[in-house]
Short mmCIF file of C-alpha atoms in Angstrom, two decimals:
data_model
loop_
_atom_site.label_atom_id
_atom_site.label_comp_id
_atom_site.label_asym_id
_atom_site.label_seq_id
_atom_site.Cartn_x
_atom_site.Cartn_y
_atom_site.Cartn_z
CA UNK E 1 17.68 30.90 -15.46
CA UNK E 2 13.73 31.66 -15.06
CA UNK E 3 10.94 31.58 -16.93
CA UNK E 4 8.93 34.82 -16.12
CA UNK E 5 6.10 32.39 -14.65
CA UNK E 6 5.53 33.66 -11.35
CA UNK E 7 5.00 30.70 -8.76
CA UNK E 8 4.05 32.12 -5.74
CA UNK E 9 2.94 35.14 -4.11
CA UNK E 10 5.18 35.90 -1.32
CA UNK E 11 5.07 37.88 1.57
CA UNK E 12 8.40 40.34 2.95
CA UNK E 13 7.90 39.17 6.53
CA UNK E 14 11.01 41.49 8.07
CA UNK E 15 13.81 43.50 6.56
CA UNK E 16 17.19 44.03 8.38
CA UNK E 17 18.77 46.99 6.91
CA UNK E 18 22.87 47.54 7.37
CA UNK E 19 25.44 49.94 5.89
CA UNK E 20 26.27 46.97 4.08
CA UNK E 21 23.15 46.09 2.12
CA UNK E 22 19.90 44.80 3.42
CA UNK E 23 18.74 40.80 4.21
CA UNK E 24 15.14 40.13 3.20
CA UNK E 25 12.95 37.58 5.02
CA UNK E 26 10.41 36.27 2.74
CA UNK E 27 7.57 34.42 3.80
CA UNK E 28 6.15 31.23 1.05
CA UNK E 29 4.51 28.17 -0.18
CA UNK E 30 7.45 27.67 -2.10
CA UNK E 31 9.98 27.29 1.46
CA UNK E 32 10.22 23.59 1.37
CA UNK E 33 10.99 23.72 -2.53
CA UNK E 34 14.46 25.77 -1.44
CA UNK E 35 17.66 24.71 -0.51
CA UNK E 36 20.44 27.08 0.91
CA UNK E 37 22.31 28.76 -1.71
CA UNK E 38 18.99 28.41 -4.20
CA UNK E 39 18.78 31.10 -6.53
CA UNK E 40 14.80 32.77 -5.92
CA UNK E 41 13.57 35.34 -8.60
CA UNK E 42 12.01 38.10 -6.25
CA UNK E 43 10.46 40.37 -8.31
CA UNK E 44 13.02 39.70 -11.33
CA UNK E 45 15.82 40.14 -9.19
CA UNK E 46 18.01 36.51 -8.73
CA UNK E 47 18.35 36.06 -5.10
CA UNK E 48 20.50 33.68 -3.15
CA UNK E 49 18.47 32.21 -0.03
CA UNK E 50 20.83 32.12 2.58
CA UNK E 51 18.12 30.03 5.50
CA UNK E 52 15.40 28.78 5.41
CA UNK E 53 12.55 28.35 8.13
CA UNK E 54 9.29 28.45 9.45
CA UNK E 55 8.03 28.92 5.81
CA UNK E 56 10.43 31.88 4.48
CA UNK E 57 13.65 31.92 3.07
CA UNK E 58 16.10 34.61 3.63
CA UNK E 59 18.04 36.67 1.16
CA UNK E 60 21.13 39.20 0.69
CA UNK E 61 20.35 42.17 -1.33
CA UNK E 62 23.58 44.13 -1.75
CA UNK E 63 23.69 47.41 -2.43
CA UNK E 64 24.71 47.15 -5.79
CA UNK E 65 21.25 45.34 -6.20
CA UNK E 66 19.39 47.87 -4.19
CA UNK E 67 20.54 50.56 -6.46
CA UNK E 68 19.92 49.26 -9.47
CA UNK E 69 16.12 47.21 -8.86
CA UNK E 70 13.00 48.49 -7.12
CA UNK E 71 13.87 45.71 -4.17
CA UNK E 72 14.63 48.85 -1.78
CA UNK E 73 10.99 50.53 -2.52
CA UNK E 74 9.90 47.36 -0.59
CA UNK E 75 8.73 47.33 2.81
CA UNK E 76 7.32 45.01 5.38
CA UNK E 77 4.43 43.39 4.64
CA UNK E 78 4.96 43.97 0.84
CA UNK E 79 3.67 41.05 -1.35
CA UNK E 80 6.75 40.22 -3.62
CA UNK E 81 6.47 37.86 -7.41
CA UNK E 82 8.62 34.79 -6.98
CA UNK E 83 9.85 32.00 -9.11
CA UNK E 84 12.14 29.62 -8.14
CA UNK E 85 14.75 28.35 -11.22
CA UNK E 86 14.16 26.12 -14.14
CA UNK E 87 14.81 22.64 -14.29
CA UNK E 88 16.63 21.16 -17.93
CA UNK E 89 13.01 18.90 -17.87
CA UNK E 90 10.60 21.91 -17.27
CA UNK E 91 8.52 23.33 -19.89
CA UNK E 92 9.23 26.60 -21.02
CA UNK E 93 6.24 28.30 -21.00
CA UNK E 94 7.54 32.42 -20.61
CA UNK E 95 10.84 33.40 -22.23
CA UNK E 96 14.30 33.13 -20.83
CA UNK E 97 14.79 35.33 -18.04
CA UNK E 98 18.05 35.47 -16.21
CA UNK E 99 17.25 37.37 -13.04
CA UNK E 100 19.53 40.04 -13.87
CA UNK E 101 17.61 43.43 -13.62
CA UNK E 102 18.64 46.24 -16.62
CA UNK E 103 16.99 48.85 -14.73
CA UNK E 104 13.70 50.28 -13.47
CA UNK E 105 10.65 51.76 -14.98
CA UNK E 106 7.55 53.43 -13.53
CA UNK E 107 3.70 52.61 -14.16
CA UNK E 108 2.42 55.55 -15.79
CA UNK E 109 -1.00 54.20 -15.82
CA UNK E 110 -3.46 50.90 -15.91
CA UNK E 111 -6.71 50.86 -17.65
CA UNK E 112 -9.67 48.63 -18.47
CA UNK E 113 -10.05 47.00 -22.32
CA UNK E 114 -12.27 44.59 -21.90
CA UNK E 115 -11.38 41.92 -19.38
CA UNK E 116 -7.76 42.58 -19.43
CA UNK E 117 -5.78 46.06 -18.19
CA UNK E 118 -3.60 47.44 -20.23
CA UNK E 119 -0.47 48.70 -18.06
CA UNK E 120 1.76 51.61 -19.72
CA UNK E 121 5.43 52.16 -18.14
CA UNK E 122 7.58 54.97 -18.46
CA UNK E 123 10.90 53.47 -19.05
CA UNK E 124 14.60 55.24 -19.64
CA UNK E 125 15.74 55.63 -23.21
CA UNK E 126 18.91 52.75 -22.47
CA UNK E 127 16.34 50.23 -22.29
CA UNK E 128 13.58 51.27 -24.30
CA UNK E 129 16.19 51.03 -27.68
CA UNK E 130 15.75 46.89 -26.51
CA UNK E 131 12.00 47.15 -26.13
CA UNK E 132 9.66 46.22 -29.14
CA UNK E 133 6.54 45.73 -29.87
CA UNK E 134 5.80 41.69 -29.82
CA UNK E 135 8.98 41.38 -27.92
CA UNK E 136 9.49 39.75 -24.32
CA UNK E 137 10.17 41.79 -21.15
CA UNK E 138 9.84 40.40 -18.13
CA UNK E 139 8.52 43.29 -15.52
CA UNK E 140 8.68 42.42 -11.77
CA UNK E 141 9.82 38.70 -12.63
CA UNK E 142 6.57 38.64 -14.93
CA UNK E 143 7.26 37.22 -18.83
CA UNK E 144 5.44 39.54 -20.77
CA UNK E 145 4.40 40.23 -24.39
CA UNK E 146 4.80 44.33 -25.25
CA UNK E 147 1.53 45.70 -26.88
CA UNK E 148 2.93 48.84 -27.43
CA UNK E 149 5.87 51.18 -27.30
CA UNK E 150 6.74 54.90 -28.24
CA UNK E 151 10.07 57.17 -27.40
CA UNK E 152 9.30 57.14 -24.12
CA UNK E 153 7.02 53.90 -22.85
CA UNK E 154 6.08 50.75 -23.25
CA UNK E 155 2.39 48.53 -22.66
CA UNK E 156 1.54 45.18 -22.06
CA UNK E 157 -1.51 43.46 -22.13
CA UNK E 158 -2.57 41.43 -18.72
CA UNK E 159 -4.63 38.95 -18.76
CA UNK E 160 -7.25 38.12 -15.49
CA UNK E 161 -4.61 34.75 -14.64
CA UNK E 162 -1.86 36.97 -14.40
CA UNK E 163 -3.77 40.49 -12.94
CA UNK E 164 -4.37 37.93 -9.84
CA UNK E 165 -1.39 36.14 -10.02
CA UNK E 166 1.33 38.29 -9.65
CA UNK E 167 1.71 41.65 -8.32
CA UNK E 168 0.86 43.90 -11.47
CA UNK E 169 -2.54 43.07 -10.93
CA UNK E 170 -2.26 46.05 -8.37
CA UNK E 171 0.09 48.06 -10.30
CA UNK E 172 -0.71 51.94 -9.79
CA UNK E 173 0.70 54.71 -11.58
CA UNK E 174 3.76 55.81 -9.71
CA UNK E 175 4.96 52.41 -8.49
CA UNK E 176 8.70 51.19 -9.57
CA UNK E 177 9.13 47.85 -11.03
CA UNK E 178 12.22 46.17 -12.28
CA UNK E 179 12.75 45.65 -15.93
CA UNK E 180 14.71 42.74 -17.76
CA UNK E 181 14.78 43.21 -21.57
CA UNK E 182 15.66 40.63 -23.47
CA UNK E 183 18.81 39.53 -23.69
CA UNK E 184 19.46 38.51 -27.09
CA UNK E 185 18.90 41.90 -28.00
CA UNK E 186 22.03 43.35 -26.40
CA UNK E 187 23.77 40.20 -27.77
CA UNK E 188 22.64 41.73 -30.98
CA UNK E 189 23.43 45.04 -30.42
CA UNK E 190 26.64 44.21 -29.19
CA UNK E 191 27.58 42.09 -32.08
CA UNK E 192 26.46 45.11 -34.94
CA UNK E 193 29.16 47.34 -33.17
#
C-alpha cells in the first residue's frame, strides 16, 4: 500500500531485456531504505526489489506488467517516480494507492494557469467511467486531485512542489503514463451489479 507521495527521483541505470520479461536497475537515495523482497512503487507500478547495491535496487517486470503499464516505454537513463510502502505509523498525506496499474493514458497536453500547469490525459473509456471530478487518481505513482473530466479525458492541477518533484513536471503531450483509479470505485461498481 502507497500513498501517491513520490519520495525520490530515481534514475533507470540499465535494463536487461529477456523473452521472459525485463529486470530494471534503478539507481536512488532511497537504496539503503530497501530490503530484498521490498515492494518499490516505480512509476505506480508495485515492484519487488530483488538486490540491492551500489545505490540501486533491482526489479522484475514481467510481461504481464510490461503490457499492461508504461514501464516498457522506459529506457536507460529515464528518470522514474518512486515511493517506497507505507508504514501503519505514517501519515497519510495522498490517498490509498495499491501499486496495481488499471491501465495507461496519454498526455494530450500541459499548459500554464498561473503558477501551476494544468495536464489533460486522454484516457480509455474502462477507466474514465471511475474517473471524477474531485476524485483521486494516482498518475505515474503521483496522488492526484482531477480538475476536470469529459467522455474522453481527464485534468489535474500541479502544483510547482510536485511539477519539480516528480516526473509530470516534464510531461509532454504524447508521453504514456500509468493510471490507478481509485479503488473503491470498482468496489462500488462491483457491488451495484
Amino acid at each position: 500500500m502507497f500513498t501517491g507521495l513520490v519520495q525520490d527521483l530515481g534514475s533507470v541505470a540499465e535494463i536487461e531485456t529477456g523473452d521472459e520479461g525485463v529486470r530494471l536497475i534503478v539507481r536512488t537515495a532511497l537504496a539503503d531504505e530497501i530490503s530484498l523482497g521490498d515492494s518499490v512503487a516505480v512509476n505506480g507500478v508495485c515492484l519487488t526489489a530483488t538486490s540491492i547495491a551500489d545505490g540501486a535496487f533491482s526489479a522484475d517486470v514481467m510481461n504481464e506488467s510490461l503490457r499492461r503499464t508504461s514501464l516498457g516505454a522506459v529506457g536507460q537513463g529515464s528518470t522514474v517516480n518512486l515511493e517506497l510502502p507505507l508504514r501503519a505509523a505514517d501519515r497519510l498525506g495522498g490517498h490509498f494507492v495499491q501499486g496495481h496499474v488499471d491501465g495507461v493514458a496519454t498526455v494530450r497536453d500541459a499548459v500554464d494557469d498561473g503558477f501551476a500547469r494544468v495536464v489533460t490525459f486522454d484516457a480509455p473509456p474502462e477507466l474514465l467511467r471511475y474517473i471524477v471530478e474531485k476524485g483521486s487518481i494516482a498518475v505515474d505513482g503521483v496522488s492526484l486531485t482531477v480538475s476536470a473530466v469529459d467522455e474522453s479525458s481527464f485534468a489535474v492541477s500541479l502544483i510547482p512542489e510536485t511539477l519539480e518533484r516528480t516526473t509530470l513536471g516534464s510531461a509532454v503531450s504524447g508521453r504514456p503514463v500509468n493510471l490507478e483509479v481509485d479503488v473503491l470505485a470498482k468496489y462500488v461498481e462491483k457491488l451495484v451489479r
